[in-house]
Short mmCIF file of C-alpha atoms in Angstrom, two decimals:
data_model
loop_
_atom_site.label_atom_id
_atom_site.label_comp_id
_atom_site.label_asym_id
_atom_site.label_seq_id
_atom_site.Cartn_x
_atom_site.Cartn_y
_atom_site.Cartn_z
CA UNK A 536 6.63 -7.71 11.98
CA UNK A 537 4.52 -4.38 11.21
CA UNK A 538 5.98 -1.54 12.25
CA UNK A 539 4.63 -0.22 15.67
CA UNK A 540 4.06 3.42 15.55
CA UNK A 541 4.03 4.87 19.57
CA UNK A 542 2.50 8.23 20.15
CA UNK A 543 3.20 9.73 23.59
CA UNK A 544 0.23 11.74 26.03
CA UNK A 545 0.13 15.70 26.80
CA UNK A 546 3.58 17.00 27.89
CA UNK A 547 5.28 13.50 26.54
CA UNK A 548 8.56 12.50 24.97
CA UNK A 549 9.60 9.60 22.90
CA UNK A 550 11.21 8.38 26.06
CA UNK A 551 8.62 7.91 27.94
CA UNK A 552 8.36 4.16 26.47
CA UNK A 553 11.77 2.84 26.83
CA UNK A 554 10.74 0.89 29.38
CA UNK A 555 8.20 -1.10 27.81
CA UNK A 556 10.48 -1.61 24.95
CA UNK A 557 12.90 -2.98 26.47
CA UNK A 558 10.42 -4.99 28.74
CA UNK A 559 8.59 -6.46 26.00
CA UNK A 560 11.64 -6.94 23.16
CA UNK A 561 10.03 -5.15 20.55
CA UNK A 562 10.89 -2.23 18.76
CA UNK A 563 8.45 1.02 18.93
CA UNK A 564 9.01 3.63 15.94
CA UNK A 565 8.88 6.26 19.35
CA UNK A 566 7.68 9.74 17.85
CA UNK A 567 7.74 12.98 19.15
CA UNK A 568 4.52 14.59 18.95
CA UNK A 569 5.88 18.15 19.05
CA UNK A 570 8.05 18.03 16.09
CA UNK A 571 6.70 17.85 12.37
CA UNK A 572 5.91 14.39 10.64
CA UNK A 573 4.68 12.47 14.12
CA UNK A 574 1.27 11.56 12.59
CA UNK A 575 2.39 10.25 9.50
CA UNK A 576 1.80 6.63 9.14
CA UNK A 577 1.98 4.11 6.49
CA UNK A 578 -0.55 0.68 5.69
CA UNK A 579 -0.18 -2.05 7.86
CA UNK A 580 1.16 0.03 10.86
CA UNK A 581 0.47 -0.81 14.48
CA UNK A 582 -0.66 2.33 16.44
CA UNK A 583 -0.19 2.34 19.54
CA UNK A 584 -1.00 5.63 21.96
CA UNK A 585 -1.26 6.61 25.35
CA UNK A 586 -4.11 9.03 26.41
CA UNK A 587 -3.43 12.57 24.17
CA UNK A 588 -1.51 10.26 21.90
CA UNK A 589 -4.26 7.30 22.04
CA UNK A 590 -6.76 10.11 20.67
CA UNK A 591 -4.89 10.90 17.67
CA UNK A 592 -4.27 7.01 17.08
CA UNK A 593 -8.05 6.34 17.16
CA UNK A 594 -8.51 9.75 15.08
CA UNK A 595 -6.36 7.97 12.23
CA UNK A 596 -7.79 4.52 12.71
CA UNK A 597 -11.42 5.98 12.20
CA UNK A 598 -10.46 8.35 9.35
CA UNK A 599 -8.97 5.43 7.35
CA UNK A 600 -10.17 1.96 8.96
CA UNK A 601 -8.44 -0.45 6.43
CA UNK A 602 -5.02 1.22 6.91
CA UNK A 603 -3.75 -0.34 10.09
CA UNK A 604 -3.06 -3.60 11.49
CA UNK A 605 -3.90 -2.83 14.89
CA UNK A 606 -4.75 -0.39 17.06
CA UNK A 607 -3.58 -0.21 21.08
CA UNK A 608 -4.10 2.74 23.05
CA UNK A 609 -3.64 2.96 26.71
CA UNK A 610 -5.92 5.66 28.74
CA UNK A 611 -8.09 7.33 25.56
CA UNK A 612 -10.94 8.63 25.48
CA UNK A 613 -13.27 7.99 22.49
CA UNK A 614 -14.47 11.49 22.56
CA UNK A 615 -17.39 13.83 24.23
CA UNK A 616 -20.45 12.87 23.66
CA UNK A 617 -22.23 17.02 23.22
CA UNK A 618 -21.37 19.81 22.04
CA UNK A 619 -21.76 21.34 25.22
CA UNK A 620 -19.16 19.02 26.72
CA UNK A 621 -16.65 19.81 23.86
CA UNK A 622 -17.26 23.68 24.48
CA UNK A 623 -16.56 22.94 28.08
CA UNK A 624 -12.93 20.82 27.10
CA UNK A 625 -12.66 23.80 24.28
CA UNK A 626 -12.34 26.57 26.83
CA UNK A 627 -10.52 24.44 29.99
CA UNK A 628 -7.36 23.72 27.36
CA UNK A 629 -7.44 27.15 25.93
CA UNK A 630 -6.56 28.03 29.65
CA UNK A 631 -4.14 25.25 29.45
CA UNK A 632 -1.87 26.72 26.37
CA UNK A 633 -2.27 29.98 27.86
CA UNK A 634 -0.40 28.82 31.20
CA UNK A 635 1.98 26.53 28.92
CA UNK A 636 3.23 30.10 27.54
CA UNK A 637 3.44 32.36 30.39
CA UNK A 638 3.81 30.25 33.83
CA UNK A 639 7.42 29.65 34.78
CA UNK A 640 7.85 25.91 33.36
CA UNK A 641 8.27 24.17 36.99
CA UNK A 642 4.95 25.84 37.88
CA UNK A 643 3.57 24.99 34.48
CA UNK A 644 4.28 21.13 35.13
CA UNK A 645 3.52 20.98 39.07
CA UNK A 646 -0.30 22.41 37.97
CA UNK A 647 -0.20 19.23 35.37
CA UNK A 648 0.81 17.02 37.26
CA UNK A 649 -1.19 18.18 40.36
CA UNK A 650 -4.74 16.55 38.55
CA UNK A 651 -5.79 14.10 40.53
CA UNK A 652 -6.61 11.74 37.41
CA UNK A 653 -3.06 11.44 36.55
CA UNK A 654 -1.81 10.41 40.29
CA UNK A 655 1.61 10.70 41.32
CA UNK A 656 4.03 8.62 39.16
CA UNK A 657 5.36 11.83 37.29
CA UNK A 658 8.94 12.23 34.87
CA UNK A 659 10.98 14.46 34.37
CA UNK A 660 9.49 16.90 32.01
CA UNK A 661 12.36 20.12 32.09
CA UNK A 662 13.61 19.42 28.70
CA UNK A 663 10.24 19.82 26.96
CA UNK A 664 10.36 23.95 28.33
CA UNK A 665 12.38 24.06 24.31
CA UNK A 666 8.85 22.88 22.91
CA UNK A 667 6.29 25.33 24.32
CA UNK A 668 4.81 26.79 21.68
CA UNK A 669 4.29 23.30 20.18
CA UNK A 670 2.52 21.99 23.73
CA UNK A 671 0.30 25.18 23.94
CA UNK A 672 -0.62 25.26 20.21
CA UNK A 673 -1.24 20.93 20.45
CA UNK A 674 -3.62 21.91 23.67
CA UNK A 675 -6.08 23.59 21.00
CA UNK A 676 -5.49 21.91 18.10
CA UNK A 677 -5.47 18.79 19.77
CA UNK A 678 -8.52 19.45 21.97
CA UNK A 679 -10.57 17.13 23.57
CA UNK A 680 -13.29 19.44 22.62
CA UNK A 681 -12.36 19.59 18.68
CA UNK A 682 -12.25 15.63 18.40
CA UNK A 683 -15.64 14.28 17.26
CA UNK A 684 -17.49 11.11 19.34
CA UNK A 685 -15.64 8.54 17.71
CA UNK A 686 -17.77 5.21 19.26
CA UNK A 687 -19.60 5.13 16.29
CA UNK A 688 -16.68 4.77 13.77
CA UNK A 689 -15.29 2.44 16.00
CA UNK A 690 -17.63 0.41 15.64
CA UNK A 691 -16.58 -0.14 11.56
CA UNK A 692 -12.53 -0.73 12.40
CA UNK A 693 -11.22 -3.94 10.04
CA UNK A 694 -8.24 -4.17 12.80
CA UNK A 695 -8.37 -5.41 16.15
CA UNK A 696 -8.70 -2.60 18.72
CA UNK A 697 -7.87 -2.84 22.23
CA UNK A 698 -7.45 -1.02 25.12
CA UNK A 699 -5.59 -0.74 28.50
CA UNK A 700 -6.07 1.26 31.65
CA UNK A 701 -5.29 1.31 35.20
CA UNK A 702 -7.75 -0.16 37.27
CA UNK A 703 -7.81 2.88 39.74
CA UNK A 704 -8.01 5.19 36.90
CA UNK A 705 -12.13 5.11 37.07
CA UNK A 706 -12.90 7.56 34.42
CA UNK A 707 -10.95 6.21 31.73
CA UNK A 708 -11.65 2.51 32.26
CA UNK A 709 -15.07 2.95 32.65
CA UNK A 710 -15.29 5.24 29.07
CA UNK A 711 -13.08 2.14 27.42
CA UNK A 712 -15.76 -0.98 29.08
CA UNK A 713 -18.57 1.48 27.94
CA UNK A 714 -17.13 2.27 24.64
CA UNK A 715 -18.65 -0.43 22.67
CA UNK A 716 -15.83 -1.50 20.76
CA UNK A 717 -12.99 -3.56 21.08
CA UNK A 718 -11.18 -5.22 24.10
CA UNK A 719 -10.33 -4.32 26.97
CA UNK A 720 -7.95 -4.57 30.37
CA UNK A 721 -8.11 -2.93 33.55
CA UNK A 722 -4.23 -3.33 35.03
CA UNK A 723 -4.59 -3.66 38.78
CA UNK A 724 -2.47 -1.56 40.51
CA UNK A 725 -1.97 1.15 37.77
CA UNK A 726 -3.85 4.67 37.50
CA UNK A 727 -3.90 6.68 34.51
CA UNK A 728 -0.35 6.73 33.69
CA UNK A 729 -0.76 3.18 33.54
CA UNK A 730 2.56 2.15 31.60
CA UNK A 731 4.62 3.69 34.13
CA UNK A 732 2.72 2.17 37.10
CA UNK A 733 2.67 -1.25 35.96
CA UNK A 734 5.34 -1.06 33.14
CA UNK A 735 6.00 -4.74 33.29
CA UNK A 736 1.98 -6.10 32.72
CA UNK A 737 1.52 -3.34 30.28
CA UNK A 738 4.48 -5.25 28.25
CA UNK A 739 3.11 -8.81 28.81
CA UNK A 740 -0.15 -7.40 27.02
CA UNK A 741 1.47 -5.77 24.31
CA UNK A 742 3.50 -8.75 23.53
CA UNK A 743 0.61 -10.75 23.73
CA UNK A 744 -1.79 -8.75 21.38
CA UNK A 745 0.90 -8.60 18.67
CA UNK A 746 1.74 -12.05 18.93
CA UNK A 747 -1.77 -13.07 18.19
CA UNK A 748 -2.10 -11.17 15.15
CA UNK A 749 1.40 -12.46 13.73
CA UNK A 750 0.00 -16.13 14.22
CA UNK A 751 -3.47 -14.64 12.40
CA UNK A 752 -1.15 -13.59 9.71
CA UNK A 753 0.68 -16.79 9.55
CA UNK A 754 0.65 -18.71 5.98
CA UNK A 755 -1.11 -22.70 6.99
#
């Protein structure tokens, strides 16, 4: 099996998808997108991201289409669609790595966690207070508003792409049914931080998408 490359959201950790490992059987190379090397992939890799980390897997994917066996991200967004937008996101997260620095780091996370689009199935996120200069700096460099529309390059993948996102997460599953590329599935009962919601159906899918392309790959 290709290796399956798993990139965590905004104020993630590796951890955060032990449980659909162990749900689904497989094993996830589980990176840590605050320490050097995360983004380096190889051909043939399966990417597979949730929201921040979903971003940077459909940034690679578009940059080098033929590299990657398959692409899953859960809760992305393909990107802003003006400039004005982007200058909007642009100024909102440099407010974002400015609190990441100076807030005490339980205020810091109950702001995050206080947006209603991620709901209220939160971890605990103490141990990342060693990584703040790496979540305040990955808040501009990372921006929302620095990532280019990427529906059109989408449209020119050579892998299967698909995405996942809660059903009561409106925002994000309408931007993945209006994206114009790829499949998609709503998970009912799941919000934005839809692989803790519904860890279970977010393995069943998983395992299903992979399987197909292993019995695409199959010799006759």
């Amino acid at each position: 099996m290709n290796r399956i490359v798993a990139l965590h959201g905004n104020l993630g950790m590796p951890d955060d998808w032990l449980e659909l490992e162990q749900l689904s059987g497989l094993t996830f190379d589980k990176r840590c997108l605050w320490e050097p090397g995360a983004l380096e992939f190889a051909a043939g890799d399966i990417l597979l991201g949730y929201s921040l980390g979903g971003r940077l897997a459909l940034q690679a994917a578009v940059a080098e289409p033929e590299k990657f066996s398959r692409v899953i991200v859960l809760s992305a967004h393909p990107g802003l669609a003006t400039e004005g937008e982007r200058k909007a996101r642009r100024l909102q997260d440099a407010v974002w790595a400015e609190r990441a620095l100076t807030l005490p780091w339980a205020e810091f996370l109950h702001r995050w966690d206080a947006q209603d689009v991620l709901g209220a199935s939160a971890k605990d996120r103490s141990g990342l207070e060693r990584y703040r200069q790496e979540i305040s700096r990955s808040f501009t460099q990372w921006s929302l508003g620095r990532q280019a529309d990427l529906r059109d390059g989408l449209q020119h993948l050579s892998c299967p792409l698909w995405w996942i996102t809660g059903a009561e997460d409106a925002k994000f599953t309408e931007l993945a049914a209006t994206a114009g590329s790829g499949n998609h599935v709503a998970v009912a009962g799941a919000g934005h931080r839809v692989h803790f919601d519904q860890a279970a159906a977010v393995a069943r899918f998983i395992v299903a998408s992979i399987s197909s392309l292993e019995k695409k790959a199959a010799p006759l």
